[in-house]
Coordinates of C-alpha atoms in Angstrom, one line a residue:
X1 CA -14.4 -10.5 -5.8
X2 CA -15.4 -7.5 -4.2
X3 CA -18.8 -5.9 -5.1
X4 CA -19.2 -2.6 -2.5
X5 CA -16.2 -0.3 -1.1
X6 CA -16.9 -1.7 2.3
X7 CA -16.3 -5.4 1.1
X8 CA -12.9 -4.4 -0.4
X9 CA -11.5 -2.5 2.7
X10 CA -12.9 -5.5 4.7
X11 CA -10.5 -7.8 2.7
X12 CA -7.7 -5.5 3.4
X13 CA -8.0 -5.6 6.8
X14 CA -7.9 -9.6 6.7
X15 CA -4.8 -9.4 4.4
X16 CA -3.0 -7.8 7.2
X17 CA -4.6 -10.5 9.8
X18 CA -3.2 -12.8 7.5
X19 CA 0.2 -12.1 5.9
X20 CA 3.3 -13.5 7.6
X21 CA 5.3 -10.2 7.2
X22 CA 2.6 -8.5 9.0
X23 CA 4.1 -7.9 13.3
X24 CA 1.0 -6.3 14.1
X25 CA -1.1 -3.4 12.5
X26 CA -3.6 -0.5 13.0
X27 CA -6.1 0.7 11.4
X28 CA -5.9 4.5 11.8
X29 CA -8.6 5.4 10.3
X30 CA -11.6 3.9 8.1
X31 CA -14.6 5.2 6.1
X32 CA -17.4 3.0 4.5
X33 CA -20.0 3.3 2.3
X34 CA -21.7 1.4 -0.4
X35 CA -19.6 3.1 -3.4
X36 CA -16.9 4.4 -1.7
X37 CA -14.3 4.4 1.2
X38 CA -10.5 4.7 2.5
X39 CA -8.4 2.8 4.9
X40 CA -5.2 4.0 6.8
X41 CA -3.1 1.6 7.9
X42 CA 0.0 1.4 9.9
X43 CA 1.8 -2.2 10.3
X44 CA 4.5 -3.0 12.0
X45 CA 6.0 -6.1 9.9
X46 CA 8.1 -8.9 11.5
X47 CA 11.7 -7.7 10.5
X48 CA 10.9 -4.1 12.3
X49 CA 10.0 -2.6 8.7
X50 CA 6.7 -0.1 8.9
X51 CA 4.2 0.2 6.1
X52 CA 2.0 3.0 6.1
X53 CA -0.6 3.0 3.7
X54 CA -4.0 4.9 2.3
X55 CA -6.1 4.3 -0.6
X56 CA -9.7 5.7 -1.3
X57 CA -11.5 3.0 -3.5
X58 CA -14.8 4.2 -5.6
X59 CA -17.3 0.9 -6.4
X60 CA -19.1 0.6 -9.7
X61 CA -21.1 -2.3 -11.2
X62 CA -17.8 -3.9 -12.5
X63 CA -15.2 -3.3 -9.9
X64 CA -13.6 -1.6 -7.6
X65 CA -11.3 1.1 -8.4
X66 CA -8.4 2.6 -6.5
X67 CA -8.5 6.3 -6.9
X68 CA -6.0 7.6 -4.9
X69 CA -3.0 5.5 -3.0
X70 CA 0.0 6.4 -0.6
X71 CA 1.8 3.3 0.8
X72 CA 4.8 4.6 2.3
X73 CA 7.4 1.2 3.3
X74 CA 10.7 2.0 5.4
X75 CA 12.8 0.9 7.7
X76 CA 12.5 0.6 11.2
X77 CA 15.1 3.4 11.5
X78 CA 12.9 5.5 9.1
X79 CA 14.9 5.1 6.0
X80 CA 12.7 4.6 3.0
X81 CA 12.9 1.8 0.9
X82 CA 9.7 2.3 -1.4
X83 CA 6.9 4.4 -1.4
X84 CA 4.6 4.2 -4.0
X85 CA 1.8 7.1 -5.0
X86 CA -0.6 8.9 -7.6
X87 CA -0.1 12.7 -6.2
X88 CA -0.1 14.7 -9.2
X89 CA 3.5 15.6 -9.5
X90 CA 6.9 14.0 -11.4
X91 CA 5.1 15.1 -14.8
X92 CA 8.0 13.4 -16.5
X93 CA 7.5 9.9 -15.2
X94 CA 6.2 7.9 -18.3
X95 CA 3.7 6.6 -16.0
X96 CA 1.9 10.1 -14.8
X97 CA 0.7 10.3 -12.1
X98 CA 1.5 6.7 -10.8
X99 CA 5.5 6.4 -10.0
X100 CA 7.4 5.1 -6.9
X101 CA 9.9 6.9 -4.7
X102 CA 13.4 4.2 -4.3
X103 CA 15.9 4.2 -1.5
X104 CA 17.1 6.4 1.0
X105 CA 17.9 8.9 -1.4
X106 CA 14.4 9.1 -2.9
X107 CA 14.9 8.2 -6.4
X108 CA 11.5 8.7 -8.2
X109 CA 10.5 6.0 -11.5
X110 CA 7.8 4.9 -13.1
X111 CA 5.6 2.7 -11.6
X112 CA 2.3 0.6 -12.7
X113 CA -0.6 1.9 -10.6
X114 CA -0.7 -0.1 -7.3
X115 CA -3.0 -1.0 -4.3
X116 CA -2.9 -1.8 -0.3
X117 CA -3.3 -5.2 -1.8
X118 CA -0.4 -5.3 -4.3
X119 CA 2.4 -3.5 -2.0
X120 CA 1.8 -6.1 0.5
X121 CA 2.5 -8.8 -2.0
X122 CA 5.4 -7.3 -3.1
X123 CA 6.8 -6.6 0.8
X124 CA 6.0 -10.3 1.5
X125 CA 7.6 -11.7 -1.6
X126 CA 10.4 -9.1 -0.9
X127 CA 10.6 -10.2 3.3
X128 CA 10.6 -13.9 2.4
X129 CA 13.1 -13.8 -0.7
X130 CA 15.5 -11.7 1.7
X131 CA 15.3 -14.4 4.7
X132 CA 15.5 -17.5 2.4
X133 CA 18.9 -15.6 0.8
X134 CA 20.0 -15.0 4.5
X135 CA 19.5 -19.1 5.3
X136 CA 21.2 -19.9 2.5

């Protein structure tokens, strides 16, 4: 479990070394301290998809908390397919501020708050449930 702000991005980055969806990736920019940081990402994944993504993390004693997140996941072609987010807007989501943009035609819903950590896990379960549906 991660104890410092810098310890938590540092797993982040070895998720992406890691996950099988993941093409290649960049870290576009990074910020470390003790109690707090931020990580942008770009990754290219293996079926041309691109995953953008930024989260700011605080540390206390207990945890490490997202604060703020953006992790933007389209098509190669730019289309979106999801992007989840905490800006401060859609005031009539049930889940305020925390919701998810769907589709190409930007459909906004609720959404449980979310991390760099969680999107990826959806994307991969996503990626590998699509290719084991395309073998079949």
């Amino acid at each position: 479990m991660s104890t410092t702000a810098r310890d938590y991005l540092d797993e982040v980055e070895r998720l992406f070394l890691l996950s099988p969806v993941v093409h290649s990736f960049q870290i576009r920019e990074r910020e470390a301290r003790l109690h707090e940081g931020f990580i942008r990402i770009r990754a290219i994944l293996t079926n041309g998809d691109v995953l953008e993504a930024f989260e700011f993390v605080v540390a206390t004693p207990d945890a490490v908390q997202t604060l703020t997140y953006r992790l933007h996941w389209q098509q190669g072609d730019g289309r979106l397919k999801r992007r989840w987010d905490n800006a401060p807007h859609h005031r009539d989501v049930s889940t305020f501020p925390h919701h998810v943009h769907v589709g190409p035609i930007d459909q906004v819903e609720s959404a449980a708050p979310m991390t760099i950590r969680q999107a990826l896990a959806y994307i991969e379960e996503a990626l590998q449930r699509d290719d084991s549906l395309s073998q079949g």
